[in-house]
């Protein structure tokens, strides 16, 4: 199999735009909007999935409906040079961390954390700080979303019911 990426043209972009706007759109609906048959749209979507352009389909849910009422971003500062692989292992152990990335600037990583309430957030923060290579954290609580339709405004998993559900 070739390591070159598959051709990606304007029709693929239109299909992706339609799916990003509404992943439940049928191939026929997308095809009618961009001038392709449903079968041609399906072939292109299949190819986009096989080549890793489309990585999945999800539902965006109001976080409070799932029990997440508190949200924050946490800057993480590490002792020495913590490899991204080690940071990834740590964040996977915290179900409240919904996104994590290494960043430029003073911090080593930025975490997006959702919690049931401030008390739960504090407990999550204590668990993160307990990692031996984490020197300090700086947290910023989210008050409101200025772009409520953005993926960051939605949730992908329900909040744990109690402390026994936490890792």
Coordinates of N, CA and C in Angstrom, one line a residue:
X1 N 0.8 -1.2 0.0 CA 0.0 0.0 0.0 C 0.9 1.2 0.0
X2 N 0.5 2.2 -0.8 CA 1.3 3.5 -0.9 C 1.2 4.3 0.4
X3 N 2.3 5.0 0.7 CA 2.2 5.9 1.9 C 1.8 7.3 1.5
X4 N 1.6 7.5 0.2 CA 1.1 8.8 -0.3 C -0.4 9.0 0.1
X5 N -0.8 10.2 0.5 CA -2.2 10.4 0.8 C -3.1 10.3 -0.4
X6 N -4.3 9.8 -0.2 CA -5.2 9.7 -1.3 C -5.6 11.1 -1.8
X7 N -5.9 11.2 -3.1 CA -6.3 12.5 -3.6 C -7.5 13.1 -2.8
X8 N -7.4 14.4 -2.6 CA -8.4 15.1 -1.8 C -8.8 16.3 -2.6
X9 N -10.0 16.3 -3.1 CA -10.5 17.4 -4.0 C -11.6 18.2 -3.4
X10 N -12.1 19.1 -4.2 CA -13.2 20.0 -3.8 C -14.5 19.3 -3.4
X11 N -14.8 18.2 -4.1 CA -16.0 17.4 -3.7 C -15.8 16.8 -2.4
X12 N -14.6 16.3 -2.1 CA -14.3 15.7 -0.8 C -14.5 16.8 0.3
X13 N -14.0 18.0 0.0 CA -14.2 19.1 1.0 C -15.7 19.4 1.2
X14 N -16.5 19.4 0.2 CA -17.9 19.7 0.3 C -18.6 18.6 1.1
X15 N -18.2 17.3 0.9 CA -18.7 16.2 1.7 C -18.3 16.4 3.1
X16 N -17.1 16.7 3.4 CA -16.7 16.9 4.8 C -17.4 18.0 5.5
X17 N -17.6 19.1 4.7 CA -18.3 20.3 5.3 C -19.7 19.9 5.6
X18 N -20.4 19.1 4.8 CA -21.8 18.6 5.0 C -21.8 17.7 6.2
X19 N -20.8 16.8 6.3 CA -20.8 15.9 7.5 C -20.5 16.6 8.8
X20 N -19.6 17.6 8.7 CA -19.3 18.3 9.9 C -20.5 19.1 10.4
X21 N -21.3 19.6 9.5 CA -22.5 20.4 9.9 C -23.5 19.5 10.4
X22 N -23.7 18.3 9.9 CA -24.7 17.3 10.3 C -24.2 15.9 9.9
X23 N -23.6 15.2 10.8 CA -23.1 13.8 10.5 C -24.2 12.8 10.2
X24 N -25.5 13.2 10.5 CA -26.6 12.3 10.3 C -27.2 12.5 8.9
X25 N -26.6 13.5 8.1 CA -27.1 13.7 6.7 C -26.9 12.4 5.9
X26 N -27.9 12.0 5.1 CA -27.8 10.8 4.3 C -26.9 11.1 3.1
X27 N -26.4 10.0 2.5 CA -25.5 10.2 1.3 C -26.3 10.8 0.2
X28 N -27.6 10.5 0.1 CA -28.5 11.1 -0.9 C -28.6 12.6 -0.7
X29 N -28.8 13.0 0.6 CA -28.9 14.5 0.9 C -27.6 15.2 0.5
X30 N -26.5 14.6 0.9 CA -25.2 15.3 0.6 C -25.0 15.3 -0.9
X31 N -25.3 14.2 -1.6 CA -25.1 14.1 -3.0 C -26.0 15.1 -3.8
X32 N -27.2 15.3 -3.3 CA -28.1 16.3 -4.0 C -27.6 17.7 -3.8
X33 N -27.0 18.0 -2.7 CA -26.4 19.3 -2.4 C -25.2 19.6 -3.2
X34 N -24.4 18.6 -3.5 CA -23.1 18.8 -4.2 C -23.0 18.3 -5.6
X35 N -24.1 17.6 -6.1 CA -24.1 17.2 -7.5 C -23.5 15.8 -7.7
X36 N -23.6 14.9 -6.7 CA -23.2 13.5 -6.9 C -24.3 12.6 -6.5
X37 N -24.2 11.3 -7.0 CA -25.1 10.3 -6.6 C -24.8 9.9 -5.1
X38 N -25.8 9.3 -4.5 CA -25.6 8.8 -3.1 C -24.5 7.7 -3.1
X39 N -24.4 6.9 -4.2 CA -23.4 5.9 -4.2 C -22.0 6.5 -4.3
X40 N -21.9 7.5 -5.1 CA -20.6 8.2 -5.3 C -20.1 8.9 -3.9
X41 N -21.1 9.4 -3.2 CA -20.8 10.0 -1.9 C -20.4 9.0 -1.0
X42 N -21.0 7.8 -1.0 CA -20.7 6.7 -0.1 C -19.3 6.2 -0.4
X43 N -18.9 6.1 -1.6 CA -17.6 5.6 -2.0 C -16.5 6.6 -1.5
X44 N -16.8 7.9 -1.6 CA -15.8 8.9 -1.2 C -15.8 8.9 0.4
X45 N -16.9 8.8 1.1 CA -16.9 8.8 2.5 C -16.1 7.5 3.0
X46 N -16.3 6.4 2.4 CA -15.6 5.2 2.7 C -14.1 5.4 2.5
X47 N -13.7 6.0 1.4 CA -12.2 6.3 1.2 C -11.7 7.3 2.2
X48 N -12.5 8.3 2.6 CA -12.0 9.3 3.6 C -11.9 8.6 4.9
X49 N -12.7 7.6 5.2 CA -12.6 6.9 6.5 C -11.4 6.0 6.4
X50 N -11.2 5.3 5.3 CA -10.0 4.3 5.2 C -8.7 5.0 5.3
X51 N -8.6 6.2 4.7 CA -7.4 7.0 4.7 C -7.2 7.8 6.0
X52 N -8.1 7.8 6.9 CA -8.0 8.4 8.2 C -8.3 9.9 8.2
X53 N -8.9 10.4 7.1 CA -9.4 11.8 7.1 C -10.6 11.9 8.0
X54 N -11.5 11.0 7.9 CA -12.7 11.0 8.8 C -12.3 10.0 9.9
X55 N -12.3 10.4 11.1 CA -11.8 9.6 12.2 C -13.0 9.0 13.0
X56 N -14.2 9.5 12.8 CA -15.3 9.0 13.5 C -16.5 9.9 13.4
X57 N -17.6 9.4 14.0 CA -18.9 10.2 14.0 C -19.3 10.2 15.5
X58 N -19.7 11.4 16.0 CA -20.1 11.5 17.4 C -21.3 12.4 17.5
X59 N -21.9 12.3 18.7 CA -22.9 13.3 19.1 C -22.4 14.3 20.0
X60 N -22.8 15.5 19.8 CA -22.4 16.6 20.7 C -23.5 16.8 21.7
X61 N -23.2 16.7 23.0 CA -24.2 16.7 24.0 C -23.9 17.9 25.0
X62 N -25.0 18.5 25.5 CA -24.9 19.5 26.5 C -24.2 18.9 27.8
X63 N -23.0 19.4 28.2 CA -22.3 18.8 29.3 C -23.2 18.7 30.6
X64 N -24.0 19.7 30.9 CA -24.7 19.6 32.1 C -25.8 18.5 32.1
X65 N -26.2 18.1 30.9 CA -27.1 17.0 30.8 C -26.5 15.6 31.2
X66 N -25.2 15.6 31.1 CA -24.4 14.4 31.5 C -23.8 14.5 32.9
X67 N -24.1 15.5 33.6 CA -23.5 15.7 34.9 C -22.3 16.5 35.1
X68 N -21.8 17.1 34.0 CA -20.6 17.9 34.0 C -21.1 19.4 34.1
X69 N -20.9 20.0 35.3 CA -21.4 21.3 35.5 C -20.2 22.3 35.7
X70 N -19.0 21.8 35.9 CA -17.9 22.6 36.1 C -16.8 22.3 35.0
X71 N -16.2 23.3 34.5 CA -15.2 23.1 33.4 C -14.0 24.1 33.6
X72 N -12.8 23.6 33.3 CA -11.6 24.4 33.5 C -10.6 24.0 32.5
X73 N -9.6 24.9 32.3 CA -8.4 24.6 31.6 C -7.3 24.6 32.6
X74 N -6.4 23.6 32.5 CA -5.3 23.5 33.5 C -4.0 23.5 32.8
X75 N -3.1 24.5 33.1 CA -1.8 24.5 32.6 C -1.0 23.6 33.5
X76 N -0.2 22.7 32.9 CA 0.7 21.8 33.7 C 2.1 22.1 33.4
X77 N 2.9 22.3 34.5 CA 4.3 22.5 34.5 C 5.0 21.4 35.1
X78 N 6.0 20.8 34.4 CA 6.6 19.6 34.8 C 8.1 19.9 35.3
X79 N 8.6 19.0 36.1 CA 10.0 19.0 36.5 C 10.8 18.4 35.4
X80 N 11.8 19.1 34.9 CA 12.6 18.6 33.8 C 11.7 18.5 32.5
X81 N 12.2 17.6 31.7 CA 11.5 17.4 30.4 C 10.6 16.2 30.4
X82 N 9.4 16.3 30.8 CA 8.5 15.2 30.8 C 8.1 14.8 29.3
X83 N 8.4 13.6 28.9 CA 8.0 13.3 27.5 C 6.5 13.3 27.3
X84 N 6.1 13.7 26.1 CA 4.6 13.7 25.8 C 4.0 12.3 26.0
X85 N 4.8 11.2 25.7 CA 4.2 9.9 26.0 C 3.9 9.7 27.4
X86 N 4.7 10.1 28.3 CA 4.4 10.0 29.8 C 3.2 10.8 30.2
X87 N 3.2 12.1 29.7 CA 2.0 12.9 29.9 C 0.7 12.3 29.4
X88 N 0.8 11.7 28.3 CA -0.4 11.0 27.7 C -0.9 9.8 28.6
X89 N 0.1 9.1 29.2 CA -0.3 8.0 30.1 C -1.0 8.5 31.3
X90 N -0.5 9.6 31.8 CA -1.1 10.2 33.0 C -2.6 10.7 32.7
X91 N -2.7 11.4 31.6 CA -4.1 12.0 31.4 C -5.1 10.9 31.1
X92 N -4.7 9.8 30.5 CA -5.6 8.7 30.3 C -6.2 8.1 31.5
X93 N -5.5 8.3 32.7 CA -6.0 7.8 33.9 C -7.0 8.7 34.6
X94 N -7.3 9.8 34.0 CA -8.3 10.8 34.6 C -9.4 11.0 33.6
X95 N -10.6 10.3 33.9 CA -11.7 10.4 32.9 C -12.3 11.8 32.8
X96 N -11.9 12.7 33.8 CA -12.4 14.1 33.7 C -11.7 14.9 32.7
X97 N -10.5 14.4 32.3 CA -9.7 15.2 31.3 C -10.3 14.8 29.9
X98 N -10.9 15.8 29.2 CA -11.5 15.6 28.0 C -10.6 15.9 26.8
X99 N -9.6 16.7 27.0 CA -8.6 17.0 26.0 C -7.3 17.3 26.6
X100 N -6.2 17.0 26.0 CA -4.9 17.3 26.5 C -3.9 17.5 25.4
X101 N -3.1 18.5 25.5 CA -2.1 18.7 24.5 C -0.8 19.3 25.0
X102 N 0.3 19.0 24.4 CA 1.5 19.8 24.7 C 1.4 21.1 24.0
X103 N 2.1 22.1 24.7 CA 1.9 23.5 24.1 C 3.3 24.2 24.2
X104 N 3.3 25.3 23.5 CA 4.5 26.2 23.6 C 4.3 27.2 24.7
X105 N 5.3 27.9 25.1 CA 5.2 28.9 26.2 C 5.7 28.3 27.5
X106 N 5.3 28.8 28.6 CA 5.8 28.4 29.9 C 5.3 27.0 30.3
X107 N 4.1 26.7 30.0 CA 3.5 25.4 30.4 C 4.0 24.3 29.5
X108 N 4.0 23.1 30.1 CA 4.4 21.9 29.2 C 3.1 21.3 28.6
X109 N 2.0 21.4 29.2 CA 0.8 20.9 28.7 C -0.4 21.7 29.1
X110 N -1.5 21.5 28.3 CA -2.8 22.2 28.6 C -3.9 21.1 28.7
X111 N -4.6 21.1 29.8 CA -5.7 20.1 30.0 C -7.0 20.7 30.0
X112 N -8.0 20.1 29.3 CA -9.4 20.5 29.4 C -10.1 19.6 30.4
X113 N -10.6 20.1 31.5 CA -11.1 19.2 32.5 C -12.6 19.6 32.7
X114 N -13.4 18.5 32.8 CA -14.8 18.7 33.2 C -15.0 17.9 34.5
X115 N -15.9 18.5 35.4 CA -16.2 17.9 36.7 C -17.6 18.2 37.0
X116 N -18.1 17.4 38.0 CA -19.5 17.6 38.4 C -19.7 18.9 39.1
X117 N -18.7 19.3 39.9 CA -18.8 20.6 40.6 C -17.4 21.0 41.0
X118 N -17.3 22.2 41.7 CA -16.0 22.7 42.1 C -15.3 21.7 43.0
X119 N -16.0 21.1 43.9 CA -15.4 20.1 44.8 C -14.8 19.0 44.1
X120 N -15.5 18.5 43.1 CA -15.0 17.4 42.3 C -13.8 17.9 41.5
X121 N -13.8 19.1 40.9 CA -12.7 19.6 40.2 C -11.5 19.7 41.1
X122 N -11.7 20.2 42.3 CA -10.5 20.3 43.3 C -9.9 18.9 43.5
X123 N -10.7 17.8 43.6 CA -10.2 16.5 43.8 C -9.5 16.0 42.6
X124 N -10.0 16.3 41.4 CA -9.2 16.0 40.1 C -7.9 16.7 40.1
X125 N -7.9 18.0 40.4 CA -6.7 18.7 40.4 C -5.6 18.2 41.4
X126 N -6.1 17.7 42.6 CA -5.2 17.1 43.6 C -4.6 15.8 43.0
X127 N -5.4 15.0 42.3 CA -4.9 13.8 41.7 C -3.8 14.1 40.6
X128 N -4.1 15.1 39.8 CA -3.1 15.5 38.8 C -1.8 16.0 39.4
X129 N -1.9 16.8 40.4 CA -0.8 17.3 41.1 C 0.0 16.3 41.9
X130 N -0.6 15.1 42.2 CA 0.1 14.1 42.9 C 1.1 13.3 42.0
X131 N 1.0 13.5 40.7 CA 2.0 12.9 39.8 C 3.4 13.4 40.2
X132 N 4.3 12.5 40.3 CA 5.7 12.9 40.8 C 6.4 13.9 39.9
X133 N 6.2 14.0 38.7 CA 6.9 14.9 37.8 C 6.2 16.2 37.6
X134 N 5.0 16.4 38.1 CA 4.3 17.7 38.0 C 4.7 18.6 39.1
X135 N 5.3 19.8 38.6 CA 5.8 20.8 39.5 C 4.7 21.7 40.0
X136 N 3.8 22.2 39.1 CA 2.7 23.1 39.5 C 1.7 23.1 38.4
X137 N 0.5 23.6 38.7 CA -0.6 23.8 37.8 C -1.2 25.2 38.0
X138 N -1.7 25.7 36.9 CA -2.5 26.9 36.9 C -3.8 26.6 36.3
X139 N -4.9 26.9 37.0 CA -6.2 26.6 36.5 C -7.0 27.9 36.1
X140 N -7.8 27.7 35.1 CA -8.7 28.8 34.7 C -10.1 28.2 34.5
X141 N -11.1 28.6 35.3 CA -12.4 28.1 35.2 C -13.2 28.7 34.1
X142 N -13.9 27.9 33.4 CA -14.8 28.4 32.3 C -16.1 28.9 32.9
X143 N -16.4 30.2 32.5 CA -17.7 30.8 33.0 C -18.8 30.5 31.9
X144 N -18.5 30.8 30.7 CA -19.5 30.5 29.6 C -18.8 30.3 28.3
X145 N -19.5 29.7 27.4 CA -18.9 29.5 26.0 C -19.4 30.6 25.1
X146 N -18.5 31.3 24.5 CA -18.8 32.4 23.5 C -19.3 31.8 22.2
X147 N -18.8 30.6 21.9 CA -19.2 29.9 20.7 C -19.9 28.6 21.1
X148 N -21.2 28.6 21.6 CA -21.8 27.4 22.1 C -22.0 26.3 21.2
X149 N -21.8 26.5 19.9 CA -21.9 25.4 18.9 C -20.6 24.7 18.6
X150 N -19.5 25.2 19.3 CA -18.2 24.6 19.1 C -18.1 23.2 19.7
X151 N -17.2 22.3 19.2 CA -17.1 21.0 19.8 C -16.6 21.1 21.3
X152 N -15.9 22.1 21.6 CA -15.4 22.3 23.0 C -16.6 22.5 24.0
X153 N -17.7 23.0 23.5 CA -18.8 23.3 24.3 C -19.6 22.1 24.7
X154 N -19.4 21.0 23.9 CA -20.2 19.8 24.1 C -19.4 18.8 25.0
X155 N -20.0 17.7 25.3 CA -19.4 16.6 26.1 C -19.4 15.3 25.4
X156 N -18.5 14.4 25.6 CA -18.4 13.2 24.9 C -18.7 12.0 25.9
X157 N -18.7 12.2 27.2 CA -19.0 11.1 28.1 C -19.7 11.6 29.4
X158 N -20.5 10.8 30.0 CA -21.1 11.3 31.2 C -20.2 11.4 32.4
X159 N -20.6 12.2 33.4 CA -19.8 12.4 34.6 C -19.9 11.1 35.4
X160 N -18.8 10.8 36.2 CA -18.9 9.6 37.1 C -20.0 9.9 38.2
X161 N -20.6 8.9 38.6 CA -21.7 9.0 39.6 C -21.2 9.4 41.0
X162 N -20.1 8.8 41.4 CA -19.5 9.1 42.7 C -18.0 8.8 42.7
X163 N -17.4 9.0 43.8 CA -15.9 8.9 43.9 C -15.4 7.5 43.6
X164 N -16.2 6.5 43.8 CA -15.8 5.1 43.4 C -15.6 4.9 42.0
X165 N -16.3 5.8 41.2 CA -16.1 5.7 39.7 C -14.8 6.3 39.2
X166 N -14.2 7.0 40.1 CA -13.0 7.8 39.7 C -11.8 6.9 39.8
X167 N -10.8 7.1 38.9 CA -9.6 6.3 38.9 C -8.6 6.8 39.8

